[in-house]
Structures are given as C-alpha cells and as structure tokens.
Amino acid sequence: MTEEIVPQPITIETRRPRPLLGYSGDELRQIMAARGHNSFRGTQLAKWLYAKGATSFDQMTDIPRPLRNELAADAYIIGRSTVAVAQHSRDGTAKLLLELQDGQRVETVGLPYEGWLSCCVSSQVGCPVRCGFCATGRSGYTRNLTPGEIVDQVLTVHQVMQQRRGGEQRVDHVVFMGMGEPLLNYDNVLKAVHLLNKEVGIGMRNITISTVGYVPAIKKLAEEKLQVTLAISLHATNDTLRHRLIPTMTQWSVQDIVDAAREYANATSRRVTFEYCLLRDQNDSIVHAQELARLLRGVMAHVNLIPYNAVDGLGFLPPLADHVKAFRSILEQAGFEVTQRAQRGADIDAACGQLRRRQDQSTLTKT
Ligand code: SAH
Ligand code: SF4
C-alpha cells in the first residue's frame, strides 16, 4: 500500500531586517568581534555609514565581499530612507518627505545659511501632543523614530544639498524642530544626539532640542549635563492660555516649565531659548509681552519669536507685522535678547507637518 503524500505548506523564514545605522562605532566593533571578525571591521563600517553616507553594501569596497554577503544574509541592512518628495525653495531651503523602511513618512528640512548648513529633523512619526495650531499635531501619532532613522535624516539632507548645490559643505547644525516631541522619545533622541556628535561630527553646542515643555524630561536632560541647546516652546504667559493651545500638557503650569528651564540653565551653564509662536489675537498683545518679560525675569534666557505659519483648516492666523514689532520691542526694553525666526521656504510647504499633511490629503482624495 502506498502512503498518501500530503503536501506541506512551504514556510520561508523571513527575519526582521536589522539596520546597521543606529549602532555606534563601539557597538559595531563589538558586533564584528562577536561574529569572529577583527573589530577593526566595525570601525570601517562606522566610517561608511556615518562619514561617507553609504546607502548599500556594494559601496563598502574595502570590506571583504564575503563579510558583506554574510551580513546581508543575516538580515543586516544599511537602514537608509528614500526621498519620496523633495521641494526646493527659491531661498535654498529643501524640504524632504522621507519614506522609512516600514513605509511611514516623515519630514526633514535642509536650511542653508551664509557659511553653514542646518538640518531640522523629526523625532516621531506624527506627534501625540496635538497642539491645536500645528499641522503635525493634527495628523495624529504613529510611532517613535529610532536613533538610526533620526541620523539618516541628517545624512540624507547632506547628500541632497550636495547634489543640488555642489561644494563640500556639510550639515553642521541640527535642530529637533521637525515632526514630533523629542522629549517623549527620550532614549532614542539621546542616542541620536551622541551618534550625531561622535560619529557624524556635529558639535554638541550646534544641536538644539526643541520641546513643548515636558517637565520631567527637561529635568532628566539637565542631569545629563550635555552642552546641547534646549529650546522650550512656551507660547503662552498664563496657564489658561497655554492649556487652550496645548490641551494635552495641562499637568504642568507655565511656572513649572520656567522653573525647569532655570534648572537646565543652572546645571549646564547654557542659556535656554524660549520659543514663542505668535498667533493673531491669541497671545500677541502688549499685555502678553509684558507678562512674558515678567515671567522670564532672572532666567538665563533668549527669546525666539516665531510668527505663525498659517496651516489650512486649523483656524489660526499669523500675527500682524506691527504686533510682532511691538511685542519684540517690549522684550528688548526689558533686557532680553530676542531673535525672530525668519520665514524660510515661503514658497513651499514650510510649516512643520504641512508637506506630509498635504501629501496625505491628496492621496486621500485620489483614492
Ligand atoms: N515638538 C517640539 C518640536 C517640534 S515643533 C516643540 O513643539 O517644540 C518646533 C516649533 O515649531 C515649535 O515651537 C512649534 O510650536 C512651532 N510650530 C509648529 N507649527 C507651527 C506653525 N504652523 N507655524 C509656526 N510655528 C510652528
Ligand atoms: Fe507636537 Fe511640537 Fe507640533 Fe505640538 S508643536 S503638536 S509638540 S510637534
């Protein structure tokens, strides 16, 4: 009697891809040693990933082919994003929508200035804080970015800017002012900061973390005693106003946030930046400016005024020019150094989260 052969379903084992981008030089050396290779191979990998911006194993010509094949066979990948959309402004600003390995999309911006190049990175896909005036906040929250996904943005901006503008100018400033609240993704952001500093070569003082004012993490960051610049998005001078603009952060008062900033300044001897987004008829009056000056008295602070960049459908308006002027002069008369964020990329989707929002909306209307 012949036995009936029952076909078995074929199972192909698929391993989750393991991005190399995100490991430090030390970690890569350990990985190589653990696999029985000379740890020097880890140094070479780090150079390819962070200094040369490699996007594939094929480019790593001084690493033996069998080792590159071994890594690829073991599900290691480089971990770079692809540029889904690139908008270039007349003023040189480049806004990129990057597609990550899992298909999620985030924004990153390259900002050329006279003699230096800044990159504005995202720290999360979307943002859970949901500030009423912010395009990112209105588009919901999906997940945190990994350290590798944060560093990738800087490498990609660098490459896009070089292709476009030529020359050898590297990104030398990084600001966490893209999509997401960096201090709600604390560990990954901190690891990215260290990678940017040690592996990519960006000075700690040239890295700015902008936070909506998540007090416990500001205090934790103060204890790290890093030289990064802390920028706090205050936007309001009293609790009623602040909680109306940022309804998910009602646990901390304006005074709690200013106290945490003072703690940071004292612990690091670094001046804190207070960001104040001016919204017409909401927070831009002379009384608000006077309240702000009173609130920040005695804090080692600098104020960055951000005239609101209108986002369709959110119901907020940019301030009138003479209100901005009056607001600024009151702060200056009170002895504060005040800067005003120049509107960059006015001819492209300049506001944070706006490009992705517009892309999502056009996809929605197309399908
Ligand atoms: N989540 C962090 C960092 C990202 S937002 C934070 O809130 O600080 C960076 C800055 O851009 C914040 O000060 C934020 O309030 C501001 N911002 C967001 N949307 C804006 C818009 N449409 N116009 C002007 N500033 C905006
Ligand atoms: Fe998030 Fe910052 Fe936008 Fe608020 S302003 S929703 S904290 S990204």
XYZ file of C-alpha atoms and ligand atoms in Angstrom:
401
model
C 0.000 0.000 0.000
C 1.354 3.373 -0.922
C 1.204 6.090 1.655
C -0.616 9.250 0.646
C 1.726 12.191 0.454
C 0.161 15.288 1.927
C 1.821 18.420 0.588
C 3.107 20.605 3.405
C 2.858 24.369 3.101
C 6.262 25.815 2.370
C 7.357 28.181 5.118
C 10.055 30.663 4.238
C 11.617 32.091 7.323
C 11.806 35.836 6.994
C 13.884 37.650 9.550
C 13.219 41.195 10.537
C 15.727 43.457 8.830
C 18.453 44.685 11.180
C 19.562 48.221 10.291
C 23.234 48.928 10.956
C 22.570 52.672 11.031
C 21.921 53.472 14.659
C 24.810 51.467 16.127
C 27.772 53.436 17.436
C 31.329 52.670 16.342
C 31.896 50.834 19.661
C 28.781 48.715 19.154
C 29.762 47.876 15.572
C 33.221 46.808 16.758
C 31.590 44.555 19.362
C 29.239 43.059 16.754
C 32.160 42.289 14.455
C 34.212 40.746 17.270
C 31.233 38.625 18.381
C 30.931 37.285 14.830
C 34.589 36.269 14.862
C 35.927 39.134 12.753
C 38.575 41.708 13.535
C 36.866 44.509 15.447
C 38.547 46.954 13.047
C 35.824 45.963 10.569
C 33.400 47.778 12.883
C 35.449 50.955 12.562
C 35.301 50.630 8.784
C 31.533 50.079 8.888
C 31.049 53.175 11.065
C 33.060 55.229 8.597
C 30.984 54.039 5.665
C 27.706 54.619 7.476
C 28.306 57.982 9.110
C 31.204 59.746 7.369
C 30.640 58.549 3.811
C 26.865 58.124 3.973
C 26.847 54.701 2.268
C 23.460 53.542 1.080
C 24.415 49.971 0.106
C 26.925 47.228 0.972
C 28.228 47.432 -2.601
C 29.818 50.801 -1.850
C 31.882 49.403 1.032
C 34.764 48.385 -1.210
C 37.418 47.975 1.497
C 35.314 45.459 3.426
C 35.802 41.918 2.027
C 32.920 40.805 -0.169
C 32.336 37.566 1.861
C 31.822 39.656 5.029
C 29.367 41.974 3.253
C 27.491 38.901 1.959
C 27.489 37.358 5.434
C 25.932 40.476 6.936
C 23.293 40.732 4.216
C 22.449 37.020 4.585
C 21.956 37.580 8.311
C 19.280 40.230 7.625
C 21.551 43.221 8.226
C 20.639 46.214 6.092
C 22.063 49.736 5.938
C 18.784 51.281 7.115
C 18.559 54.397 4.945
C 15.305 56.065 3.918
C 14.322 57.029 0.382
C 13.290 60.524 -0.697
C 9.580 60.340 -1.591
C 9.102 64.066 -2.275
C 11.637 66.907 -2.461
C 10.577 70.551 -2.510
C 13.196 73.208 -3.156
C 12.552 76.811 -2.250
C 13.962 79.814 -4.062
C 15.839 80.716 -0.852
C 17.703 77.357 -0.932
C 15.582 75.606 1.702
C 14.964 71.941 0.867
C 12.011 70.152 2.384
C 12.072 66.376 2.054
C 9.422 63.786 2.724
C 11.334 60.620 3.542
C 9.973 57.110 3.330
C 11.227 54.841 6.105
C 11.816 51.082 5.905
C 8.255 50.318 7.066
C 6.671 52.774 4.630
C 5.994 55.514 7.218
C 6.830 59.038 6.092
C 8.497 61.898 7.932
C 9.633 65.383 7.038
C 13.116 66.782 7.258
C 14.398 70.172 6.162
C 17.753 71.475 4.993
C 18.365 75.166 5.696
C 21.423 76.768 4.109
C 22.692 79.948 5.754
C 25.689 82.101 4.966
C 28.557 79.708 5.688
C 26.643 76.979 7.477
C 24.014 74.343 6.866
C 21.315 73.368 9.305
C 19.086 70.294 9.289
C 15.709 70.266 11.003
C 14.928 66.672 11.993
C 11.780 64.827 13.044
C 11.802 62.651 16.159
C 8.442 60.867 15.782
C 6.008 59.854 13.041
C 3.309 62.409 13.851
C 3.035 63.766 17.395
C 0.918 62.728 20.382
C 0.864 66.246 21.901
C -1.638 67.576 19.357
C -1.114 71.343 19.687
C -4.126 72.952 18.037
C -2.123 75.175 15.679
C 0.360 72.548 14.445
C -0.076 70.515 11.246
C 1.911 67.604 12.714
C -0.193 67.562 15.870
C -3.386 67.456 13.850
C -2.213 64.489 11.776
C -2.086 62.051 14.710
C 0.709 59.907 16.095
C 2.088 56.598 14.815
C 5.420 55.778 16.455
C 8.790 56.956 17.724
C 11.722 57.181 15.338
C 14.791 55.058 16.031
C 18.224 56.666 16.515
C 19.205 55.420 13.040
C 16.120 56.994 11.458
C 16.972 60.326 13.068
C 20.614 60.270 11.934
C 19.514 59.166 8.448
C 17.695 62.489 8.009
C 20.913 64.446 8.520
C 22.860 62.205 6.120
C 20.101 62.479 3.504
C 19.825 66.269 3.751
C 23.588 66.472 3.438
C 23.546 64.346 0.272
C 20.580 66.148 -1.311
C 22.103 69.563 -0.602
C 25.434 68.493 -2.055
C 23.828 67.180 -5.219
C 21.913 70.387 -5.605
C 24.428 72.979 -4.547
C 27.761 71.201 -5.030
C 30.700 72.013 -2.800
C 31.839 70.262 0.326
C 29.658 71.995 2.873
C 28.388 69.521 5.450
C 25.401 69.803 7.760
C 26.918 71.407 10.856
C 23.800 72.300 12.879
C 20.908 70.021 13.804
C 17.642 71.212 15.339
C 14.965 68.843 16.625
C 12.144 71.038 15.349
C 10.528 68.755 12.792
C 7.670 66.368 13.423
C 7.222 65.019 16.930
C 8.071 65.836 20.521
C 11.701 64.790 21.069
C 11.469 64.504 24.853
C 8.650 61.943 24.532
C 11.178 59.796 22.624
C 13.936 60.487 25.129
C 16.240 57.463 24.847
C 16.277 57.349 21.038
C 16.777 61.098 20.744
C 19.641 60.997 23.221
C 21.306 58.124 21.391
C 20.865 60.040 18.105
C 22.475 63.118 19.697
C 25.512 61.043 20.700
C 25.747 59.467 17.229
C 25.492 62.868 15.561
C 28.216 64.196 17.828
C 30.637 61.289 17.889
C 30.124 59.548 14.561
C 28.879 62.335 12.256
C 30.996 65.049 13.900
C 28.394 67.688 14.787
C 29.342 69.785 17.813
C 27.078 69.330 20.855
C 26.555 73.083 21.029
C 25.284 73.000 17.454
C 22.493 70.585 18.374
C 19.205 72.082 19.577
C 16.419 70.073 21.161
C 13.079 71.847 20.984
C 10.473 70.647 23.462
C 6.868 71.585 24.052
C 7.796 71.735 27.762
C 7.623 68.178 29.067
C 8.921 68.985 32.543
C 10.111 65.545 33.836
C 12.292 65.034 30.759
C 13.727 68.582 30.928
C 14.866 67.790 34.480
C 16.330 64.456 33.350
C 18.154 66.137 30.467
C 19.596 68.715 32.869
C 21.193 65.861 34.824
C 22.955 64.560 31.692
C 24.899 67.848 31.679
C 25.272 67.856 27.898
C 26.139 71.020 26.025
C 23.120 70.772 23.698
C 20.908 73.844 23.375
C 17.468 73.473 24.899
C 14.597 75.368 23.291
C 11.268 75.436 25.084
C 8.056 76.122 23.176
C 6.220 78.248 25.720
C 3.742 80.135 23.504
C 1.738 81.406 26.475
C 2.176 83.521 29.554
C -0.566 82.045 31.738
C -1.991 78.571 32.297
C -5.439 79.203 30.800
C -3.941 80.300 27.505
C -1.280 77.591 27.413
C -3.720 74.796 28.202
C -6.058 76.049 25.494
C -3.277 75.979 22.881
C -1.719 72.718 24.118
C -4.583 70.767 25.730
C -2.641 67.552 26.402
C 0.023 69.172 28.620
C -2.110 70.522 31.446
C -0.186 68.703 34.180
C 2.472 71.422 34.276
C 1.954 75.125 34.769
C 3.801 77.827 32.872
C 5.730 78.476 36.096
C 6.725 74.763 36.383
C 8.144 74.964 32.857
C 10.085 78.170 33.523
C 11.459 76.630 36.754
C 12.604 73.516 34.849
C 14.304 75.760 32.278
C 16.120 77.580 35.086
C 17.266 74.203 36.436
C 18.604 73.282 32.995
C 20.445 76.598 32.644
C 21.985 76.266 36.113
C 23.053 72.642 35.592
C 24.612 73.166 32.164
C 25.560 76.872 32.210
C 23.793 77.027 28.855
C 21.307 79.739 28.045
C 17.834 78.385 27.340
C 15.840 79.525 24.325
C 12.146 80.232 24.798
C 10.188 79.822 21.604
C 7.028 81.865 21.359
C 4.806 81.251 18.357
C 2.838 84.453 17.759
C -0.805 83.717 16.904
C -3.015 86.622 15.921
C -5.349 87.761 18.733
C -4.436 84.744 20.867
C -1.093 85.505 22.507
C 0.360 88.504 20.646
C -0.795 91.542 22.637
C 1.304 94.086 24.521
C -0.021 92.667 27.800
C 1.217 89.195 26.810
C 4.663 90.630 26.018
C 4.780 92.332 29.422
C 3.680 89.115 31.159
C 6.364 87.164 29.310
C 9.064 89.633 30.340
C 7.930 89.317 33.974
C 7.817 85.519 33.816
C 11.336 85.141 32.423
C 12.966 87.744 34.655
C 16.171 86.308 36.174
C 16.322 83.273 33.864
C 19.365 82.875 31.605
C 17.122 83.079 28.571
C 16.878 84.149 24.996
C 13.533 84.565 23.255
C 12.860 83.333 19.742
C 9.681 84.804 18.294
C 8.036 82.653 15.628
C 5.355 84.407 13.596
C 2.755 81.700 12.934
C 2.936 79.973 9.573
C -0.703 79.501 8.581
C -1.911 75.929 8.029
C -5.143 75.465 6.070
C -8.110 74.484 8.145
C -6.633 74.878 11.631
C -8.292 78.213 12.396
C -5.224 80.203 13.475
C -3.828 83.300 11.765
C -0.338 84.807 11.515
C 0.214 87.932 13.652
C 0.094 91.409 12.130
C 3.544 92.856 11.455
C 3.168 95.814 13.840
C 2.068 93.491 16.666
C 5.253 91.457 16.180
C 7.302 94.667 16.260
C 5.630 95.911 19.450
C 5.931 92.506 21.144
C 9.607 92.341 20.328
C 10.444 95.834 21.495
C 8.805 95.276 24.895
C 11.001 92.211 25.461
C 14.095 94.063 24.275
C 13.341 97.014 26.530
C 13.138 94.527 29.415
C 16.716 93.463 28.569
C 16.119 90.176 26.723
C 17.944 89.128 23.611
C 15.254 88.474 21.050
C 15.534 86.777 17.685
C 12.780 86.378 15.190
C 12.523 83.235 13.109
C 12.845 84.339 9.511
C 10.282 82.688 7.337
C 12.177 80.240 5.172
C 10.747 78.311 2.274
C 7.701 80.591 1.993
C 7.047 79.238 -1.496
C 6.982 75.590 -0.342
C 5.089 73.790 2.469
C 7.172 75.470 5.120
C 5.229 74.778 8.321
C 6.212 71.633 10.188
C 3.988 68.710 9.189
C 2.412 70.604 6.312
C 4.083 68.719 3.472
C 3.093 65.310 4.802
C -0.397 66.547 5.635
C -0.834 67.850 2.106
C 0.522 64.609 0.612
C -1.807 62.534 2.807
C -4.776 64.686 1.841
C -4.026 64.405 -1.879
C -3.647 60.621 -1.509
C -6.969 60.501 0.306
C -8.767 62.486 -2.364
C -7.170 60.419 -5.127
C -8.316 57.055 -3.718
N 7.539 69.276 19.425
C 8.577 70.205 19.572
C 9.444 70.370 18.354
C 8.768 70.438 17.012
S 7.825 71.869 16.647
C 8.032 71.554 20.023
O 6.832 71.746 19.999
O 8.841 72.374 20.431
C 9.027 73.161 16.510
C 8.468 74.550 16.725
O 7.606 74.934 15.630
C 7.622 74.672 17.982
O 7.958 75.847 18.675
C 6.218 74.743 17.432
O 5.327 75.353 18.304
C 6.429 75.503 16.161
N 5.339 75.381 15.179
C 4.552 74.314 14.923
N 3.692 74.596 13.935
C 3.954 75.864 13.542
C 3.408 76.735 12.544
N 2.441 76.347 11.751
N 3.925 77.989 12.424
C 4.941 78.390 13.212
N 5.495 77.611 14.170
C 5.014 76.370 14.333
Fe 3.927 68.148 18.630
Fe 5.547 70.268 18.708
Fe 3.546 70.115 16.882
Fe 2.966 70.487 19.457
S 4.110 71.883 18.125
S 1.961 69.029 18.089
S 4.537 69.283 20.448
S 5.318 68.804 17.004
